[in-house]
């Protein structure tokens, strides 16, 4: 390892440093970056720490939206009342991620920008219609929906100097419920073989009035299962309908054989979890 | 090189470090605290766990320059006047130590968990397992470790 390490106190200073050092990287918690550096997968000359930027930390809410700063740690989110109350699928994801040690330093911004197909916070954010708020190199801000932010495996639409400020999430509407579940080889400290997030709104007569489905580790990026959503919308909720939806989800994803599992197995997990997660989301919708 | 100042196990220390050094190396090499163990070096095993401002972190993935102005506690800071501290004693009494390599990290994660929950009546086994999920042990099979942690709420 051989890099300079800077601790800017403002977004302006961070962007300035990023421009100064060509072969540099931003670092938040470093739980992805330092592993890559130690494995010699990347060799930056300088790291620019985002840890002291208060502008990108914390959780704010108004009537309709919640803003989650990119620099908020996974642990802070897990312990937040707002997350628990409004975004149970995100909470489900957080408490099963990595370890307490990693969650104490790793950030939600790092998880999303790192853009692993298995990033656990991604599909929960997708089902809450999250928008990514980005600070550009001229300090202006731009916004785009999270599903348009992912470009490919470990790639996002973000220019070198740009900093993700945070994520804007819609608060849940009445009679809606959500959940996330991932399949792991171990019960802890493992990335997902496959995972499903679902946000469902149940109307009169159990009709599905709105539905969002997010899938983890079964495509080049975390994705929305739009075919599954189209199938479920306006149907009457039942276990059977979830079973049929599972068959669609299993076909519309594109997993590959890798060390985490075989393609066919991941498809089967998706099918089973559409039902399992759907049932939990439905129960939660009925509780509110 | 950068000079950093922080509180280490109750004392203010000042040390000059390379900007690309991880905290574990400064603790072990510059400051001689070899109770902090390095297993995997990439956040998987938890042997290197220390507390920074009360939170347990993996010192193998934590840049030394980030502890400037903060408070760090290692296993060396867990003793009580030359004797075992509360958690060390619980591990000892419950046979939770075999080769001992994971023990410093286990105890630091337990300390963080204990600080957060000590005022509660009791904690569940599930909560203990989650709190220690980032600490691997190749010897004990975890049962004695979980017993040791549980015993902290029985006193
Ligand atoms: C042992 C271990 C277990 C893990 N388990 C899981 C798991 O179960 N599930 C999971 O999803 N992940 C897991 N991870 C991966 C990692 O911990 C998470 O992805 C974490 O959220 C990364 O956040 P960070 O702040 O540490 O990222 P960093 O390493 O600091 O940054 C990651 C990337 O994002 C960029 N970046 C960070 N913040 C910003 C910003 N605000 N603006 C622009 N760019 C930014 C950095 O430049 C870098 O390219 C694990 C990692 C380890 C080491
Ligand atoms: S040495 Fe740090 S987690 Fe293994
Ligand atoms: S006692 Fe040997 S690794 Fe835990």
Coordinates of C-alpha atoms and ligand atoms in Angstrom, one line a residue:
Chain A
X1 CA 0.0 0.0 0.0
X2 CA 1.2 3.4 -0.9
X3 CA -1.3 6.3 -0.9
X4 CA -1.8 9.7 0.5
X5 CA -4.9 10.0 2.7
X6 CA -6.8 13.3 2.9
X7 CA -9.6 14.3 5.3
X8 CA -11.4 17.2 3.8
X9 CA -13.9 19.1 6.0
X10 CA -16.3 20.1 3.2
X11 CA -17.7 18.9 -0.1
X12 CA -15.9 21.7 -1.9
X13 CA -12.5 20.7 -0.5
X14 CA -13.2 17.1 -1.3
X15 CA -14.0 17.8 -5.0
X16 CA -11.0 20.1 -5.2
X17 CA -8.7 17.3 -4.0
X18 CA -10.3 14.8 -6.3
X19 CA -9.4 17.0 -9.2
X20 CA -5.9 17.5 -8.0
X21 CA -5.1 13.8 -7.7
X22 CA -5.8 12.0 -10.9
X23 CA -5.4 8.5 -9.7
X24 CA -7.5 8.9 -6.5
X25 CA -10.6 7.5 -5.0
X26 CA -13.2 8.8 -2.5
X27 CA -13.5 6.6 0.5
X28 CA -16.3 6.5 3.1
X29 CA -16.2 3.6 5.5
X30 CA -13.5 1.9 3.4
X31 CA -15.0 -1.6 3.9
X32 CA -15.1 -2.2 0.2
X33 CA -12.1 0.0 -0.9
X34 CA -9.5 -1.2 1.6
X35 CA -10.3 -4.8 0.8
X36 CA -9.7 -4.0 -2.9
X37 CA -6.5 -2.2 -2.1
X38 CA -5.3 -5.1 0.1
X39 CA -6.1 -7.6 -2.6
X40 CA -4.2 -5.3 -5.0
X41 CA -7.2 -5.0 -7.3
X42 CA -6.8 -1.2 -7.3
X43 CA -3.7 1.0 -6.5
X44 CA -4.8 4.6 -5.9
X45 CA -2.2 7.3 -5.2
X46 CA -4.6 9.1 -2.9
X47 CA -7.7 8.5 -1.0
X48 CA -10.1 11.3 -0.1
X49 CA -12.1 10.6 2.9
X50 CA -15.8 11.6 3.0
X51 CA -16.1 10.8 6.7
X52 CA -16.0 14.4 7.9
X53 CA -18.5 15.8 5.5
X54 CA -21.6 16.6 7.6
X55 CA -23.4 17.7 4.5
X56 CA -23.8 14.0 3.4
X57 CA -24.7 12.5 6.8
X58 CA -27.9 11.9 8.7
X59 CA -31.6 11.3 8.2
X60 CA -34.1 14.0 7.6
X61 CA -37.9 13.7 7.0
X62 CA -40.8 15.8 5.9
X63 CA -44.4 15.0 5.2
X64 CA -43.8 12.9 2.1
X65 CA -40.1 12.1 1.9
X66 CA -37.2 10.9 3.9
X67 CA -33.7 11.9 2.9
X68 CA -30.9 9.5 3.9
X69 CA -27.4 11.0 3.7
X70 CA -24.9 8.8 1.7
X71 CA -22.4 9.0 4.6
X72 CA -24.8 7.6 7.2
X73 CA -23.4 4.4 8.5
X74 CA -25.3 1.1 8.1
X75 CA -25.4 0.9 11.9
X76 CA -26.9 4.3 12.3
X77 CA -29.6 3.4 9.8
X78 CA -30.4 0.2 11.6
X79 CA -30.8 2.0 14.9
X80 CA -32.9 4.7 13.4
X81 CA -36.6 4.8 14.3
X82 CA -37.5 6.4 11.0
X83 CA -36.0 3.4 9.1
X84 CA -37.7 0.9 11.3
X85 CA -41.0 2.6 11.0
X86 CA -41.2 3.5 7.3
X87 CA -38.7 1.2 5.5
X88 CA -38.9 -2.2 7.1
X89 CA -37.4 -3.9 4.0
X90 CA -34.3 -1.7 4.4
X91 CA -34.2 -2.6 8.1
X92 CA -34.5 -6.3 7.2
X93 CA -31.5 -5.9 4.9
X94 CA -29.4 -3.9 7.3
X95 CA -29.6 -6.3 10.3
X96 CA -28.5 -9.2 8.1
X97 CA -25.6 -7.4 6.5
X98 CA -21.9 -8.1 7.3
X99 CA -21.1 -7.7 11.0
X100 CA -21.6 -5.1 13.6
X101 CA -17.9 -4.0 13.1
X102 CA -18.5 -3.5 9.4
X103 CA -21.8 -1.8 9.9
X104 CA -20.3 0.6 12.4
X105 CA -18.1 2.0 9.6
X106 CA -19.6 1.0 6.2
X107 CA -22.1 3.5 4.7
X108 CA -25.2 3.2 2.6
X109 CA -23.5 5.5 0.0
X110 CA -20.6 3.1 -0.3
X111 CA -22.9 0.1 -0.6
X112 CA -24.8 1.7 -3.5
X113 CA -21.8 3.3 -5.3
X114 CA -19.8 0.1 -5.1
X115 CA -22.8 -1.4 -7.0
X116 CA -22.2 -5.0 -6.4
X117 CA -25.1 -7.0 -7.9
X118 CA -25.5 -8.3 -4.3
X119 CA -25.5 -5.0 -2.6
X120 CA -28.0 -5.5 0.2
X121 CA -29.4 -2.0 0.5
X122 CA -30.0 -1.7 -3.2
X123 CA -33.2 -3.7 -3.8
X124 CA -34.9 -2.2 -0.7
X125 CA -34.1 1.3 -2.0
X126 CA -35.4 0.3 -5.4
X127 CA -38.8 -0.7 -4.0
X128 CA -39.1 2.6 -2.2
X129 CA -38.6 4.5 -5.5
X130 CA -35.3 6.0 -4.2
X131 CA -33.8 8.9 -6.1
X132 CA -30.0 9.4 -5.9
X133 CA -29.0 13.0 -5.2
X134 CA -25.6 13.8 -6.6
X135 CA -23.4 16.7 -6.1
X136 CA -21.7 17.6 -9.4
X137 CA -18.2 19.1 -9.7
X138 CA -19.7 22.6 -10.1
X139 CA -21.5 22.0 -6.7
X140 CA -24.9 21.9 -8.4
X141 CA -27.1 18.9 -7.6
X142 CA -28.7 16.4 -10.0
X143 CA -31.1 13.7 -9.2
X144 CA -31.9 10.4 -10.9
X145 CA -33.9 7.3 -10.1
X146 CA -31.8 4.6 -8.5
X147 CA -32.5 2.0 -11.2
X148 CA -31.1 4.4 -13.8
X149 CA -28.0 4.9 -11.6
X150 CA -26.7 1.4 -12.0
X151 CA -24.8 0.8 -15.2
X152 CA -23.3 -2.7 -14.9
X153 CA -21.6 -4.9 -12.5
X154 CA -19.8 -2.6 -10.1
X155 CA -20.5 0.4 -12.3
X156 CA -22.7 3.4 -11.8
X157 CA -23.4 6.6 -13.8
X158 CA -21.2 8.9 -11.7
X159 CA -18.4 11.1 -12.9
X160 CA -15.0 10.9 -11.2
X161 CA -15.4 14.0 -9.1
X162 CA -19.1 13.7 -8.3
X163 CA -20.2 12.9 -4.8
X164 CA -23.4 11.1 -3.9
X165 CA -25.2 13.3 -1.3
X166 CA -27.8 10.8 -0.4
X167 CA -31.1 9.1 -1.3
X168 CA -34.6 10.5 -1.3
X169 CA -37.2 7.9 -0.4
X170 CA -41.0 8.2 -0.5
X171 CA -42.7 7.5 2.8
X172 CA -45.1 4.5 2.6
X173 CA -48.7 5.1 1.7
X174 CA -51.6 3.7 3.8
X175 CA -52.2 -0.1 3.6
X176 CA -48.8 -0.8 2.2
X177 CA -46.1 -3.2 3.6
X178 CA -42.6 -4.2 2.6
X179 CA -40.0 -6.8 3.3
X180 CA -36.6 -8.1 2.2
X181 CA -35.1 -11.5 2.5
X182 CA -31.8 -13.0 1.2
X183 CA -30.6 -16.5 1.0
X184 CA -27.1 -17.1 2.4
X185 CA -24.9 -20.1 2.8
X186 CA -24.2 -19.1 6.4
X187 CA -26.6 -17.3 8.7
X188 CA -24.4 -14.3 9.1
X189 CA -21.6 -12.4 7.5
X190 CA -22.3 -13.5 4.0
X191 CA -23.3 -11.9 0.7
X192 CA -26.7 -13.0 -0.7
X193 CA -26.9 -15.8 -3.2
X194 CA -30.2 -14.3 -4.2
X195 CA -32.5 -11.8 -2.5
X196 CA -36.0 -10.4 -2.9
X197 CA -37.5 -7.1 -1.8
X198 CA -41.2 -6.3 -2.1
X199 CA -43.4 -3.3 -1.4
X200 CA -47.1 -3.9 -1.8
X201 CA -50.2 -1.8 -1.4
X202 CA -53.4 -3.7 -0.7
X203 CA -56.8 -2.2 -1.4
X204 CA -60.4 -3.2 -0.8
X205 CA -61.0 -6.9 -1.4
X206 CA -57.3 -7.6 -1.1
X207 CA -56.7 -6.2 -4.6
X208 CA -53.0 -5.3 -5.1
X209 CA -53.1 -1.6 -5.9
X210 CA -49.4 -1.0 -6.1
X211 CA -46.4 -3.4 -6.2
X212 CA -42.6 -3.0 -6.5
X213 CA -40.3 -5.9 -6.6
X214 CA -36.5 -5.7 -6.3
X215 CA -34.0 -8.5 -6.9
X216 CA -30.5 -9.0 -5.6
X217 CA -27.6 -11.0 -7.1
X218 CA -29.5 -12.4 -10.0
X219 CA -28.6 -9.9 -12.7
X220 CA -25.6 -7.7 -13.6
X221 CA -27.0 -5.1 -11.2
X222 CA -29.7 -5.0 -8.6
X223 CA -32.9 -4.8 -10.6
X224 CA -36.6 -4.2 -10.5
X225 CA -38.6 -7.2 -11.6
X226 CA -41.0 -5.2 -13.8
X227 CA -42.6 -8.3 -15.5
X228 CA -43.5 -9.7 -12.1
X229 CA -44.9 -6.3 -11.1
X230 CA -47.1 -6.1 -14.2
X231 CA -48.4 -9.6 -13.5
X232 CA -49.3 -8.8 -9.9
X233 CA -50.9 -5.4 -10.2
X234 CA -54.7 -5.2 -9.9
X235 CA -54.9 -8.9 -9.0
X236 CA -56.4 -10.2 -5.9
X237 CA -53.7 -11.1 -3.4
X238 CA -53.3 -14.8 -2.6
X239 CA -50.6 -17.4 -2.0
X240 CA -51.4 -18.9 -5.4
X241 CA -50.9 -15.6 -7.2
X242 CA -47.5 -15.2 -5.5
X243 CA -46.6 -18.7 -6.7
X244 CA -47.4 -17.7 -10.3
X245 CA -45.6 -14.5 -9.9
X246 CA -42.6 -16.5 -8.6
X247 CA -42.5 -18.4 -11.9
X248 CA -42.3 -15.1 -13.8
X249 CA -39.6 -13.6 -11.6
X250 CA -37.6 -16.7 -11.9
X251 CA -37.6 -16.4 -15.7
X252 CA -37.1 -12.6 -15.9
X253 CA -33.9 -12.5 -13.9
X254 CA -30.5 -13.5 -15.3
X255 CA -28.4 -15.2 -12.7
X256 CA -25.1 -16.9 -13.5
X257 CA -23.2 -19.9 -12.1
X258 CA -20.6 -18.6 -9.7
X259 CA -19.0 -19.4 -6.3
X260 CA -22.2 -18.4 -4.5
X261 CA -24.4 -20.9 -6.4
X262 CA -25.7 -22.4 -9.5
X263 CA -28.0 -20.5 -11.9
X264 CA -30.9 -22.9 -11.6
X265 CA -30.7 -22.8 -7.8
X266 CA -30.7 -19.0 -7.7
X267 CA -33.8 -19.0 -9.9
X268 CA -35.5 -21.4 -7.5
X269 CA -34.6 -19.2 -4.6
X270 CA -36.1 -16.2 -6.3
X271 CA -39.3 -18.2 -6.9
X272 CA -39.6 -19.3 -3.3
X273 CA -38.7 -15.9 -1.9
X274 CA -41.3 -14.1 -4.0
X275 CA -43.8 -16.0 -2.0
X276 CA -42.1 -15.8 1.3
X277 CA -41.4 -12.0 1.1
X278 CA -44.8 -11.4 -0.4
X279 CA -46.5 -13.0 2.5
X280 CA -44.5 -11.0 5.0
X281 CA -45.1 -7.7 3.1
X282 CA -48.8 -8.5 3.0
X283 CA -49.0 -9.1 6.7
X284 CA -47.2 -5.9 7.3
X285 CA -49.6 -4.0 5.0
X286 CA -52.5 -5.4 7.0
X287 CA -50.9 -4.2 10.3
X288 CA -50.6 -0.5 9.4
Chain B
X1 CA 4.1 11.0 7.8
X2 CA 1.3 12.5 9.9
X3 CA 1.3 13.0 13.6
X4 CA -1.9 11.9 15.3
X5 CA -3.1 12.3 18.9
X6 CA -5.7 10.1 20.5
X7 CA -6.7 8.6 23.8
X8 CA -5.5 5.0 24.0
X9 CA -6.8 2.9 26.9
X10 CA -7.1 6.0 29.0
X11 CA -3.8 7.7 28.1
X12 CA -3.2 10.4 25.5
X13 CA -0.7 9.2 22.9
X14 CA 1.0 11.0 20.1
X15 CA 2.5 9.0 17.2
X16 CA 3.8 9.7 13.8
X17 CA 2.3 7.4 11.2
X18 CA 2.3 6.8 7.4
X19 CA -0.9 8.0 5.9
X20 CA -1.5 4.5 4.3
X21 CA -1.1 2.6 7.6
X22 CA -4.1 0.7 9.1
X23 CA -4.8 1.2 12.8
X24 CA -3.9 -2.4 13.6
X25 CA -0.3 -1.8 12.5
X26 CA 0.1 1.3 14.5
X27 CA -1.3 -0.4 17.6
X28 CA 0.9 -3.5 17.2
X29 CA 4.1 -2.1 15.7
X30 CA 4.4 1.5 17.0
X31 CA 2.7 1.1 20.3
X32 CA 3.4 -2.6 21.2
X33 CA -0.1 -3.6 21.9
X34 CA 0.2 -7.1 20.5
X35 CA -3.1 -8.2 22.2
X36 CA -4.7 -6.9 19.0
X37 CA -4.6 -9.9 16.6
X38 CA -4.5 -10.0 12.8
X39 CA -6.2 -13.0 11.3
X40 CA -7.5 -12.3 7.8
X41 CA -6.7 -8.6 7.3
X42 CA -9.9 -8.0 5.3
X43 CA -12.7 -7.6 7.8
X44 CA -13.9 -11.2 7.9
X45 CA -12.6 -12.7 11.2
X46 CA -12.8 -9.9 13.8
X47 CA -9.5 -10.8 15.6
X48 CA -8.4 -7.2 15.2
X49 CA -11.5 -5.7 16.8
X50 CA -11.0 -2.6 19.0
X51 CA -13.4 0.1 20.1
X52 CA -13.2 3.6 18.5
X53 CA -15.3 6.1 20.4
X54 CA -17.1 3.2 22.0
X55 CA -18.0 1.3 18.7
X56 CA -16.4 -2.0 17.8
X57 CA -14.5 -1.8 14.4
X58 CA -12.1 -3.9 12.5
X59 CA -8.7 -2.2 13.0
X60 CA -7.3 -4.0 9.9
X61 CA -9.7 -1.9 7.7
X62 CA -9.4 1.4 9.7
X63 CA -6.9 4.0 8.6
X64 CA -4.7 5.1 11.6
X65 CA -5.1 8.7 10.7
X66 CA -8.9 8.5 11.2
X67 CA -8.4 8.0 15.0
X68 CA -6.9 11.4 15.4
X69 CA -8.8 13.1 18.2
X70 CA -10.8 9.9 19.1
X71 CA -10.8 7.4 21.9
X72 CA -9.5 3.9 21.3
X73 CA -9.8 0.9 23.6
X74 CA -8.0 -2.4 23.0
X75 CA -8.0 -5.7 25.0
X76 CA -5.1 -4.2 27.0
X77 CA -7.5 -1.6 28.3
X78 CA -10.0 -4.2 29.5
X79 CA -8.1 -5.2 32.7
X80 CA -9.0 -4.1 36.1
X81 CA -6.0 -3.0 38.1
X82 CA -3.8 -5.9 36.9
X83 CA -6.7 -8.4 37.3
X84 CA -9.2 -9.6 34.8
X85 CA -12.0 -7.2 34.0
X86 CA -15.7 -8.3 34.1
X87 CA -15.9 -9.7 30.6
X88 CA -12.5 -11.3 30.7
X89 CA -13.5 -13.0 34.0
X90 CA -16.8 -14.3 32.4
X91 CA -14.8 -15.8 29.5
X92 CA -12.4 -17.4 31.9
X93 CA -15.1 -18.8 34.1
X94 CA -17.1 -20.3 31.2
X95 CA -14.2 -21.9 29.5
X96 CA -14.7 -19.7 26.5
X97 CA -10.9 -19.5 25.7
X98 CA -9.0 -22.3 24.0
X99 CA -6.1 -21.2 21.8
X100 CA -7.1 -17.6 22.6
X101 CA -6.5 -16.1 19.2
X102 CA -10.0 -14.9 18.8
X103 CA -10.5 -13.9 22.4
X104 CA -9.3 -10.2 22.3
X105 CA -11.6 -9.5 19.4
X106 CA -14.5 -11.5 21.0
X107 CA -14.1 -9.5 24.2
X108 CA -14.1 -6.2 22.5
X109 CA -17.3 -7.0 20.5
X110 CA -18.8 -8.3 23.8
X111 CA -17.8 -5.0 25.5
X112 CA -19.6 -2.9 22.8
X113 CA -22.7 -5.1 23.1
X114 CA -22.6 -5.0 26.9
X115 CA -22.3 -1.2 27.0
X116 CA -25.4 -0.9 24.8
X117 CA -27.5 -3.4 26.7
X118 CA -26.2 -3.6 30.2
X119 CA -29.2 -1.9 31.7
X120 CA -31.7 -4.4 30.3
X121 CA -33.0 -7.3 32.3
X122 CA -31.7 -9.9 29.9
X123 CA -30.6 -10.4 26.3
X124 CA -31.5 -13.2 23.9
X125 CA -29.2 -15.8 22.5
X126 CA -30.1 -14.5 19.0
X127 CA -29.0 -11.0 20.0
X128 CA -25.7 -12.3 21.3
X129 CA -25.1 -14.3 18.0
X130 CA -25.8 -11.2 16.0
X131 CA -23.5 -9.1 18.1
X132 CA -20.7 -11.6 17.7
X133 CA -21.3 -12.5 14.0
X134 CA -18.2 -10.7 13.0
X135 CA -15.9 -12.7 15.3
X136 CA -14.8 -16.1 14.2
X137 CA -13.5 -18.8 16.5
X138 CA -11.9 -22.0 15.2
X139 CA -11.7 -23.7 18.5
X140 CA -14.6 -23.5 20.9
X141 CA -17.6 -24.1 18.7
X142 CA -19.0 -20.8 20.2
X143 CA -21.2 -22.4 22.9
X144 CA -19.0 -21.5 25.8
X145 CA -18.5 -18.0 24.4
X146 CA -22.3 -17.5 24.2
X147 CA -22.6 -18.8 27.7
X148 CA -19.9 -16.4 28.9
X149 CA -21.8 -13.4 27.4
X150 CA -25.1 -14.6 28.8
X151 CA -23.6 -14.8 32.3
X152 CA -22.9 -11.1 32.2
X153 CA -26.7 -10.5 32.7
X154 CA -27.0 -13.1 35.5
X155 CA -25.0 -11.3 38.0
Ligands
LIG1 C1 -16.4 -8.8 5.8 C2 -17.3 -8.0 4.9 C3 -18.7 -8.4 4.8 C4 -19.6 -7.7 4.0 N1 -20.9 -8.1 4.0 C5 -21.7 -7.4 3.2 C6 -23.1 -7.8 3.1 O1 -23.5 -8.7 3.7 N2 -23.9 -7.1 2.2 C7 -23.4 -6.1 1.4 O2 -24.2 -5.5 0.7 N3 -22.1 -5.7 1.5 C8 -21.3 -6.3 2.4 N4 -20.0 -5.9 2.4 C9 -19.5 -4.8 1.6 C10 -19.4 -3.4 2.3 O3 -19.2 -3.5 3.6 C11 -20.6 -2.6 2.0 O4 -20.8 -2.5 0.6 C12 -20.5 -1.1 2.6 O5 -21.8 -0.6 2.6 C13 -19.6 -0.2 1.8 O6 -19.6 1.1 2.4 P1 -18.3 1.9 2.7 O7 -18.7 3.2 3.2 O8 -17.4 1.1 3.5 O9 -17.7 2.0 1.2 P2 -16.2 2.4 0.7 O10 -15.3 1.3 0.7 O11 -15.7 3.6 1.5 O12 -16.6 2.9 -0.8 C14 -17.1 2.0 -1.8 C15 -17.1 2.7 -3.1 O13 -18.0 3.8 -3.1 C16 -17.4 5.1 -3.4 N5 -18.2 6.0 -2.5 C17 -18.5 5.8 -1.2 N6 -19.3 6.8 -0.8 C18 -19.4 7.7 -1.8 C19 -20.1 8.9 -2.0 N7 -20.9 9.5 -1.0 N8 -20.1 9.5 -3.2 C20 -19.4 9.0 -4.3 N9 -18.7 7.8 -4.1 C21 -18.7 7.2 -2.9 C22 -16.0 4.9 -3.1 O14 -15.2 5.7 -3.9 C23 -15.8 3.4 -3.5 O15 -15.6 3.3 -4.8 C24 -19.1 -6.6 3.3 C25 -17.7 -6.2 3.4 C26 -16.9 -6.9 4.2 C27 -15.4 -6.5 4.3
LIG2 S1 -7.9 -9.3 10.9 FE1 -9.3 -7.7 10.8 S2 -11.1 -8.8 10.5 FE2 -9.6 -10.4 10.3
LIG3 S1 -10.3 -19.9 21.1 FE1 -9.0 -20.4 19.4 S2 -9.9 -19.2 17.8 FE2 -11.3 -18.9 19.4

